[in-house]
N, CA, C and O atoms as a MOPAC input file, in Angstrom:
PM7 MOZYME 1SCF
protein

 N     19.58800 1     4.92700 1     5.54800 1
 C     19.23700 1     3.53400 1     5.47700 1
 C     17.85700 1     3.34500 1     6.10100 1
 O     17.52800 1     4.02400 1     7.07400 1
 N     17.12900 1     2.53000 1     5.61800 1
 C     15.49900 1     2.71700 1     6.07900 1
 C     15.48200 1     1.37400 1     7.37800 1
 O     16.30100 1     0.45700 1     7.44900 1
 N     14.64000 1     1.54500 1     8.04400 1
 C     14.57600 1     0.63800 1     9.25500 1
 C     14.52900 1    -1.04400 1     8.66900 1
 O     14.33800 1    -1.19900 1     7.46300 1
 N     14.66800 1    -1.99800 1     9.35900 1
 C     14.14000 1    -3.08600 1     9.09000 1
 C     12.57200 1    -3.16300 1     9.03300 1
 O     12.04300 1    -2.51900 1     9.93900 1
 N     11.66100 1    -3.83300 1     8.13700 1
 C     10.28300 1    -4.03200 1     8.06600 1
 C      9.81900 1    -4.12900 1     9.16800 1
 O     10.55600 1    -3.85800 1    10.11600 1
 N      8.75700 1    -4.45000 1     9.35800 1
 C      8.04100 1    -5.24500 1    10.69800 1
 C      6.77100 1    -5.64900 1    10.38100 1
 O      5.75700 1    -5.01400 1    10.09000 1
 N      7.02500 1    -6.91800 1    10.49800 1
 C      5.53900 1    -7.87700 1    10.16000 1
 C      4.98300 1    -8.50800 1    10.94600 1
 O      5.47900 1    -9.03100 1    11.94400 1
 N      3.93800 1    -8.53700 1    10.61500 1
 C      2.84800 1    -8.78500 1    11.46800 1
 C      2.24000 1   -10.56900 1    11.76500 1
 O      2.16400 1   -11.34900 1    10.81500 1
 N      1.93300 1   -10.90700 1    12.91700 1
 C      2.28100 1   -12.61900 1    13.22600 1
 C      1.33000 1   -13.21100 1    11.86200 1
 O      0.88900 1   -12.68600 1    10.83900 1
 N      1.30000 1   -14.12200 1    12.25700 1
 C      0.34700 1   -15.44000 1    11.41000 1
 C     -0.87500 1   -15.06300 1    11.60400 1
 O     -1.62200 1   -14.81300 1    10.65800 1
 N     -1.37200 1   -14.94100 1    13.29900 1
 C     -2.45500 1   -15.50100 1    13.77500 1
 C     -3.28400 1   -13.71500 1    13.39800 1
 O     -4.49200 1   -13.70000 1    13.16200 1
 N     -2.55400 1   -12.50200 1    13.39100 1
 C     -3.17900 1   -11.59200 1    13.29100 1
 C     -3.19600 1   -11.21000 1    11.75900 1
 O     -4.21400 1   -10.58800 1    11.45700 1
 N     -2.45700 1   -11.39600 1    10.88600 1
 C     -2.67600 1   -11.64600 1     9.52000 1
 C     -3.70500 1   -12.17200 1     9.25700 1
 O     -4.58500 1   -11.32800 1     9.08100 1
 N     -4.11100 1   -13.38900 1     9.11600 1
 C     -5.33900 1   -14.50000 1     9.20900 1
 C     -6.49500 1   -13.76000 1     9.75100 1
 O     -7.56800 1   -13.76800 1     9.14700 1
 N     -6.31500 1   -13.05600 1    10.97300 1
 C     -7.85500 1   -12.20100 1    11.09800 1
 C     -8.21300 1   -11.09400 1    10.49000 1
 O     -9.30000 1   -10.53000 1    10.36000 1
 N     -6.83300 1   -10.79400 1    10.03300 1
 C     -7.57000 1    -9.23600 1     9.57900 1
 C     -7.97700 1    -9.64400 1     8.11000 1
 O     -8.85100 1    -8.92100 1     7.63100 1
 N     -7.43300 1   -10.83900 1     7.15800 1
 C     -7.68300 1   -11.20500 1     6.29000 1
 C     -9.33800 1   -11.92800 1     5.86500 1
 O    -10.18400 1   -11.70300 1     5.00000 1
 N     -9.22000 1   -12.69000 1     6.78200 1
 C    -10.78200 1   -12.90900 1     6.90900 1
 C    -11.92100 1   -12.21600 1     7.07600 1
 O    -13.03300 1   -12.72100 1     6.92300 1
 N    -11.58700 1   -10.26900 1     7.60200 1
 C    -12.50600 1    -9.43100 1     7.65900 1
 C    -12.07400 1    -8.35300 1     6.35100 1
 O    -12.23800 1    -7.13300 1     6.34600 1
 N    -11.61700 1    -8.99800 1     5.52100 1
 C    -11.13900 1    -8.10200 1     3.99600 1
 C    -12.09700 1    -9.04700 1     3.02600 1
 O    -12.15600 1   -10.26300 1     2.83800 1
 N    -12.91300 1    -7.75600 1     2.43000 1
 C    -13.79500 1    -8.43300 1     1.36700 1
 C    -13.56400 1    -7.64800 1     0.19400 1
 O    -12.81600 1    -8.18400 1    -0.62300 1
 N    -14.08300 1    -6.33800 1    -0.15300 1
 C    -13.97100 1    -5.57400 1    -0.92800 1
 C    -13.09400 1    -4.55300 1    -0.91300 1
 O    -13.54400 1    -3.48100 1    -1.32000 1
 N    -11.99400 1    -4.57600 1    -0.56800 1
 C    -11.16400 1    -3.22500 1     0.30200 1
 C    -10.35200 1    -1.81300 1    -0.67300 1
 O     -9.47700 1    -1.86700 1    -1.53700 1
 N    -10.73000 1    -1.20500 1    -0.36800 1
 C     -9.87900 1    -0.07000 1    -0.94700 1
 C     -8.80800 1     0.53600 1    -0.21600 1
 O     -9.24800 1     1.29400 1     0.64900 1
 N     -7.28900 1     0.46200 1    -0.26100 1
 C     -6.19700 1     0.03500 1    -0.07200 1
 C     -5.56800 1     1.38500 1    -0.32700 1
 O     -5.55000 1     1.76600 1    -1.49700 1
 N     -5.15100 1     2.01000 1     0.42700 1
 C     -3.52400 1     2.85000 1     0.51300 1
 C     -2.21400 1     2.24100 1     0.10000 1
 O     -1.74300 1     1.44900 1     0.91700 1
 N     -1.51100 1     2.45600 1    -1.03300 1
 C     -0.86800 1     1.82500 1    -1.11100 1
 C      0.86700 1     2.55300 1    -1.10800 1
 O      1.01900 1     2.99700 1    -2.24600 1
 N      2.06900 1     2.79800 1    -0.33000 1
 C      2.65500 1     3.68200 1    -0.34700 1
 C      4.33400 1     3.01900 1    -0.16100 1
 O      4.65800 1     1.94200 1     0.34000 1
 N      5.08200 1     3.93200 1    -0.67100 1
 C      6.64200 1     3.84800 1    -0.83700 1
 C      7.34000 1     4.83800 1    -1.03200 1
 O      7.16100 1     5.84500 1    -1.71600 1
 N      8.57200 1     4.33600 1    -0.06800 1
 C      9.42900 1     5.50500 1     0.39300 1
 C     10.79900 1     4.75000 1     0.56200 1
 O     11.19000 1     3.70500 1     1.08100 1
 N     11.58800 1     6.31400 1    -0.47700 1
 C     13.22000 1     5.33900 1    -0.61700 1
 C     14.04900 1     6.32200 1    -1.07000 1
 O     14.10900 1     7.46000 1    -0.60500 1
 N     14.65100 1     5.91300 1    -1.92400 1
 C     15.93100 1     6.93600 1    -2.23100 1
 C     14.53300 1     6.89700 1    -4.51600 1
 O     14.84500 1     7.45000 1    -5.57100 1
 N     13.74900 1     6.36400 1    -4.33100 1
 C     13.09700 1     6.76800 1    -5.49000 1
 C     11.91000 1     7.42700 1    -5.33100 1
 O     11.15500 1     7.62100 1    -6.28400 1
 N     11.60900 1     7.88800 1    -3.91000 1
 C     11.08000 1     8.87000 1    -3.86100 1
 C      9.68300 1     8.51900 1    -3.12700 1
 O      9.34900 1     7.35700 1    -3.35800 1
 N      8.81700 1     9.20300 1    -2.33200 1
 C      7.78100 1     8.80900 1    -1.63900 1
 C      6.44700 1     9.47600 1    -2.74200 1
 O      6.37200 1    10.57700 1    -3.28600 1
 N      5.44000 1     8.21600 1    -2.77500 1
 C      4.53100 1     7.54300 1    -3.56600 1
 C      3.70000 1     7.14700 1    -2.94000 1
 O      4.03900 1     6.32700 1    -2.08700 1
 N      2.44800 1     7.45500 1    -3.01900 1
 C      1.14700 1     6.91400 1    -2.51100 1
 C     -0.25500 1     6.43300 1    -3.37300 1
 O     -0.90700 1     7.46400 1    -3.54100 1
 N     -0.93500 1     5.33000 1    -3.95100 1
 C     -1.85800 1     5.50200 1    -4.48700 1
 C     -3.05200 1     4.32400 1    -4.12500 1
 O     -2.81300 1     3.18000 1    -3.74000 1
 N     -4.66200 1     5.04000 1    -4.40100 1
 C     -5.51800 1     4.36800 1    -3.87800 1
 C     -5.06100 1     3.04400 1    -5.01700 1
 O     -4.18600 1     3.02500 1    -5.88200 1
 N     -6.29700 1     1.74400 1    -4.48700 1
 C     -6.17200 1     0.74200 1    -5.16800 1
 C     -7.55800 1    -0.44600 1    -4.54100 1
 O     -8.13700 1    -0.61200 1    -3.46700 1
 N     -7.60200 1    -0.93300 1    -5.62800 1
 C     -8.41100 1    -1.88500 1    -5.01100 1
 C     -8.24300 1    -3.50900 1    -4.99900 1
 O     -8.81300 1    -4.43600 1    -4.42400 1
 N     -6.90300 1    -3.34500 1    -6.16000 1
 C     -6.59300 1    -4.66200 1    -6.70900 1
 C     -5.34700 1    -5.57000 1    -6.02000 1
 O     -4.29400 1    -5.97700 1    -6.51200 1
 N     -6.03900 1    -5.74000 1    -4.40000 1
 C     -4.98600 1    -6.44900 1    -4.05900 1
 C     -5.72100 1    -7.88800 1    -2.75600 1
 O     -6.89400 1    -8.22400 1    -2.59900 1
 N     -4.82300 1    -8.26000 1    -2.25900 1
 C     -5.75200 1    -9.76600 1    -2.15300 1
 C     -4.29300 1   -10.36900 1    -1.09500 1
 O     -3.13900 1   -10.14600 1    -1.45900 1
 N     -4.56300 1   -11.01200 1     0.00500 1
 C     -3.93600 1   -12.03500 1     0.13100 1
 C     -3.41400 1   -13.64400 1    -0.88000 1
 O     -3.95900 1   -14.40400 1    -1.68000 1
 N     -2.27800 1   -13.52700 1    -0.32800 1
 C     -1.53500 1   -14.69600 1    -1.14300 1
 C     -1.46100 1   -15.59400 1     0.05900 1
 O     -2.26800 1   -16.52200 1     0.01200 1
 N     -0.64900 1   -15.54700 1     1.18800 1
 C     -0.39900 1   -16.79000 1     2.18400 1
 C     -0.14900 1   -16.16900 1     3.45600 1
 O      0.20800 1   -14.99500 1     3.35100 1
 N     -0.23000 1   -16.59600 1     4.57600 1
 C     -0.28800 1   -16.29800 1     5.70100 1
 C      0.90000 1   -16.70500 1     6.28700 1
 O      1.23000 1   -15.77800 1     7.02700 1
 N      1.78300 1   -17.66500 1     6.35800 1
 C      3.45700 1   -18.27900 1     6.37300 1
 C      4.34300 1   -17.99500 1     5.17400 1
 O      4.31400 1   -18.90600 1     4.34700 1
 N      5.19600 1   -16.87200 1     4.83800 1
 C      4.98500 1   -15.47700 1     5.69500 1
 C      3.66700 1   -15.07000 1     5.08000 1
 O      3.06400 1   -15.43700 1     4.07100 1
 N      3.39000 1   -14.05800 1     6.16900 1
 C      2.46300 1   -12.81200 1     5.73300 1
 C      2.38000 1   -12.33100 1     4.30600 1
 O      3.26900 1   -11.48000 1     4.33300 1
 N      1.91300 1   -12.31100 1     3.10700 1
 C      2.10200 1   -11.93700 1     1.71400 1
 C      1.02100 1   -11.75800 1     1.31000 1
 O      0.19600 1   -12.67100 1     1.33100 1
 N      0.66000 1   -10.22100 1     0.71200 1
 C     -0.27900 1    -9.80000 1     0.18300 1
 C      0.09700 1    -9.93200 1    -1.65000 1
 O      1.13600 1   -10.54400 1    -1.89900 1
 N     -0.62300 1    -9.44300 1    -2.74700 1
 C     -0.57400 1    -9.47300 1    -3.97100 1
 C     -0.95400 1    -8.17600 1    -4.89600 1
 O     -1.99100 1    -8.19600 1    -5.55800 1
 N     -0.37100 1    -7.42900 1    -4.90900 1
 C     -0.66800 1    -6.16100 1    -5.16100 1
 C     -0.26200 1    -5.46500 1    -6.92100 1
 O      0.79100 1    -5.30200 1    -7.53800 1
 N     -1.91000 1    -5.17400 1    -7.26500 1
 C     -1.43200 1    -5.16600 1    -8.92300 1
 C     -1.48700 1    -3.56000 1    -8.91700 1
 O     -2.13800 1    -2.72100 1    -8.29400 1
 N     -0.32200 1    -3.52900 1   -10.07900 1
 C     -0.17300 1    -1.88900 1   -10.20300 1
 C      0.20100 1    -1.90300 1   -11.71000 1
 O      0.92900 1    -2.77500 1   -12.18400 1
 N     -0.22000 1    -1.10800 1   -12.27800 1
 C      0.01400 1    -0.98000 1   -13.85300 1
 C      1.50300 1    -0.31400 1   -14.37100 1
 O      1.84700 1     0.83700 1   -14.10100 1
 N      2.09300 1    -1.02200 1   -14.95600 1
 C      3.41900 1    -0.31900 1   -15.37500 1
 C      3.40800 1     0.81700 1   -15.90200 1
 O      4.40200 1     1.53700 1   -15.80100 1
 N      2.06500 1     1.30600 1   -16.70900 1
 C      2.15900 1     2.70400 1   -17.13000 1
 C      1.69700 1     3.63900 1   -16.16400 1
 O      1.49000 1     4.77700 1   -16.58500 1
 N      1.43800 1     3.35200 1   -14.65800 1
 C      1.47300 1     4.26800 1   -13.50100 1
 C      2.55800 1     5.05100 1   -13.34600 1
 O      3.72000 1     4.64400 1   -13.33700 1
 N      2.11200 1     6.45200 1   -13.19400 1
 C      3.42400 1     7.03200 1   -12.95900 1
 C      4.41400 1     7.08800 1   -11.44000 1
 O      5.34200 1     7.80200 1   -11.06000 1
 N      3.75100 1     6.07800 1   -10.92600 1
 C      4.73600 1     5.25700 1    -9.93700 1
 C      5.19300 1     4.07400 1    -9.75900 1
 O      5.50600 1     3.41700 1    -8.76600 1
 N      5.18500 1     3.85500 1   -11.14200 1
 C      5.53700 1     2.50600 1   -11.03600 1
 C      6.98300 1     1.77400 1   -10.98900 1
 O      7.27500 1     0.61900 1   -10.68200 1
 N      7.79000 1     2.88200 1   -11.41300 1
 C      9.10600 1     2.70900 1   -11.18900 1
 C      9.52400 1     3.11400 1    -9.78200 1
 O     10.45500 1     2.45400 1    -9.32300 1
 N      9.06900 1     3.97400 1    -9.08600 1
 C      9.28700 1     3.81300 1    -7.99600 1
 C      9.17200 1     2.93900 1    -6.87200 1
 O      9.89300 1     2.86000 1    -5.87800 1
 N      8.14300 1     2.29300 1    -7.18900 1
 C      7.76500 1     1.36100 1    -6.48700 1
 C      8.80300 1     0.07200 1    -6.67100 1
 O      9.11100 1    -0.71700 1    -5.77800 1
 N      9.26700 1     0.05600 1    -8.05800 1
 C     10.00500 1    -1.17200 1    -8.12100 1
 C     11.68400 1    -1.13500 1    -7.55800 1
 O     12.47500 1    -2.03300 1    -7.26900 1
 N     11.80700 1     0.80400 1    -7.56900 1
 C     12.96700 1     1.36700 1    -7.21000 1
 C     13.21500 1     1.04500 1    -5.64400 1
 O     13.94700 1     0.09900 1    -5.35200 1
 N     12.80800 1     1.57100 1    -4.96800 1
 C     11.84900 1     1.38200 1    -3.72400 1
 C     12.30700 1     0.21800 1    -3.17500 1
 O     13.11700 1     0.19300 1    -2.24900 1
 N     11.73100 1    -0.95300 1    -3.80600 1
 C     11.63800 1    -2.22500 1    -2.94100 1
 C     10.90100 1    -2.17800 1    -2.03200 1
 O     10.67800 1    -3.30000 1    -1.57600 1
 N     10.34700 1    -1.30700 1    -1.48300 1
 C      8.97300 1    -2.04300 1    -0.17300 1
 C      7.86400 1    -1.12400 1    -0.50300 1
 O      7.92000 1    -0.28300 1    -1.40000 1
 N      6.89500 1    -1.32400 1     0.24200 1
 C      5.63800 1    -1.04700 1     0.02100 1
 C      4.83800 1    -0.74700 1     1.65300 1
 O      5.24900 1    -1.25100 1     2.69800 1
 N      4.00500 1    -0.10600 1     1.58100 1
 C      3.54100 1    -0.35900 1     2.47900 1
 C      1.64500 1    -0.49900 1     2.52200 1
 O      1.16700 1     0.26800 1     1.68500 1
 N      0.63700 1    -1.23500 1     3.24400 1
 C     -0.23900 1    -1.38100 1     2.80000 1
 C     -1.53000 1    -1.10900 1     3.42900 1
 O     -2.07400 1    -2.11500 1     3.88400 1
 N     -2.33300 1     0.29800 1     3.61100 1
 C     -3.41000 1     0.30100 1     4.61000 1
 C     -4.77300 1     0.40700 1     3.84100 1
 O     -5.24100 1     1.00400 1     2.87100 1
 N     -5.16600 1    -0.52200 1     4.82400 1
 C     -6.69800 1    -0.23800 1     4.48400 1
 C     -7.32300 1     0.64600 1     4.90000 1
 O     -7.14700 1     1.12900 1     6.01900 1
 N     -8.48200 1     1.16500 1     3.78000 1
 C     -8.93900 1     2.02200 1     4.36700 1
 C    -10.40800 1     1.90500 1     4.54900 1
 O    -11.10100 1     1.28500 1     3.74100 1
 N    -10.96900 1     2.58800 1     5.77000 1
 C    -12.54700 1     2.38400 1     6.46200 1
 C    -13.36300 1     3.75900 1     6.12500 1
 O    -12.74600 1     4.81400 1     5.97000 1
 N    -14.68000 1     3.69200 1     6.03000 1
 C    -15.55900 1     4.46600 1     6.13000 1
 C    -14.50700 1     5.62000 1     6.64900 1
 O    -13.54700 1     5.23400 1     7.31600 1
 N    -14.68600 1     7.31700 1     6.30700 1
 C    -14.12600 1     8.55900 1     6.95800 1
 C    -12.68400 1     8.85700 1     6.53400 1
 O    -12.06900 1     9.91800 1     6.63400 1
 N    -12.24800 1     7.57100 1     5.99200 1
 C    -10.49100 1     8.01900 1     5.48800 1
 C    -10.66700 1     8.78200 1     3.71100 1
 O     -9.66200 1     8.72400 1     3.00300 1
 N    -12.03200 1     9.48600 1     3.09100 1
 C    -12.19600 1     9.93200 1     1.95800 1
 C    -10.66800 1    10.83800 1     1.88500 1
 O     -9.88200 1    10.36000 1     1.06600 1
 N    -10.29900 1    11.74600 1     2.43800 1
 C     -9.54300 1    13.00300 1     2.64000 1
 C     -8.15900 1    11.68700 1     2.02300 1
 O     -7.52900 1    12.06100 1     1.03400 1
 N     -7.89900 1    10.72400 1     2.42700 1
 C     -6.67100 1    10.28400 1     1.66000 1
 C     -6.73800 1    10.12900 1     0.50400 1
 O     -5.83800 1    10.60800 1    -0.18600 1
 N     -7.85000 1     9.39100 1    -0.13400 1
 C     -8.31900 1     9.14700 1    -1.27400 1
 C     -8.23200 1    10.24800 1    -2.60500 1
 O     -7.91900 1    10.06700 1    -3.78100 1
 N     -8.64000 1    11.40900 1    -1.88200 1
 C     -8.49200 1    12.61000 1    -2.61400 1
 C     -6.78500 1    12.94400 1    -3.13800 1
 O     -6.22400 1    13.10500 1    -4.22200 1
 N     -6.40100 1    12.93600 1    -1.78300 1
 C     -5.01300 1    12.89800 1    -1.81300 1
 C     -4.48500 1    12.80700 1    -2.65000 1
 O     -4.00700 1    13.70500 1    -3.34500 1
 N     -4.43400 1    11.48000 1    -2.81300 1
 C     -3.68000 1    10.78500 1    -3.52900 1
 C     -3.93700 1    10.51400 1    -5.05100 1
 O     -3.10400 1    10.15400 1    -5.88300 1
 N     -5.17400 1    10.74600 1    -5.22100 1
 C     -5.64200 1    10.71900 1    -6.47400 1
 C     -5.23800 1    12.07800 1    -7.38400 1
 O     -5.38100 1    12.01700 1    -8.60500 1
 N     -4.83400 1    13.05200 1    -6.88400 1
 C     -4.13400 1    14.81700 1    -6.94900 1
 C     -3.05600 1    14.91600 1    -7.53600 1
 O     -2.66500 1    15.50300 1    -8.54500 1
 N     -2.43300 1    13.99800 1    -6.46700 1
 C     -0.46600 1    14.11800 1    -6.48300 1
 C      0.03800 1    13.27400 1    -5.58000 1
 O      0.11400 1    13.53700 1    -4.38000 1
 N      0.45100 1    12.09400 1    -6.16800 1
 C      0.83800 1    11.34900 1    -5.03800 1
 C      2.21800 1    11.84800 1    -4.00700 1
 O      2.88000 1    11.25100 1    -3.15700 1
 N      2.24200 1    12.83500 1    -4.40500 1
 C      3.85700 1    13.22900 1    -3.98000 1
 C      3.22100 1    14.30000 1    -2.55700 1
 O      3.82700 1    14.46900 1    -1.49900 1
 N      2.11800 1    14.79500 1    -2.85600 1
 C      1.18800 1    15.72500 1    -1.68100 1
 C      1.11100 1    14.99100 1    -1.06700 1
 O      1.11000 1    15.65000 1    -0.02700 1
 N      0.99800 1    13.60400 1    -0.63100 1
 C      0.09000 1    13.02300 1     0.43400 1
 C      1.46100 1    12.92500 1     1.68900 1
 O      1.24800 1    12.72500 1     2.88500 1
 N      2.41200 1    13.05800 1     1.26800 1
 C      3.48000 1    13.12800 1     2.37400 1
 C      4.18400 1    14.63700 1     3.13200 1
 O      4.95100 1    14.95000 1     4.04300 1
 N      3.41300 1    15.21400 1     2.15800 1
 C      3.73400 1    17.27500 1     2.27800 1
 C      2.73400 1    17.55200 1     3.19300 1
 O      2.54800 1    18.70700 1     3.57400 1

């Protein structure tokens, strides 16, 4: 059984959102459909009460059923020096957890 989530307040949502402009995004899931990781750029805040990001993923991804299998997600940004994930994941998304 996977832990309960844990989200992050209002007030620190709201800042980190306001310093997101162009972001290129880790995007990852882990379940009984299997652990999945892929870069992305196409995602965006929705509302801050709750916390809700908007995250587009193409159905003909070959994780895309997992992700919907799944049910959660998880979402990091990534900064200058994180290239080595990028690679990653762009390989085999199934490597980036091996």
């Amino acid at each position: 059984m996977s832990p309960e989530p844990k989200f992050v307040s209002s007030d620190v949502f709201r800042e980190a959102m306001s310093r997101l402009s162009a972001p290129v995004a880790l995007v990852t899931t882990d379940g009984s459909a299997g652990r999945y990781g892929l870069t992305m750029s196409a995602i965006c805040s929705v509302s801050v009460e709750p916390p809700t990001m908007l995250v587009c993923l193409n159905r003909d991804n070959r994780s895309h059923e997992a992700f919907l299998k799944n049910g959660v997600i998880g979402i990091s940004i990534l900064e200058p020096g994180h290239e080595e994930l990028l690679y990653r994941t762009k390989n085999n998304s199934q490597t980036l957890f091996h």
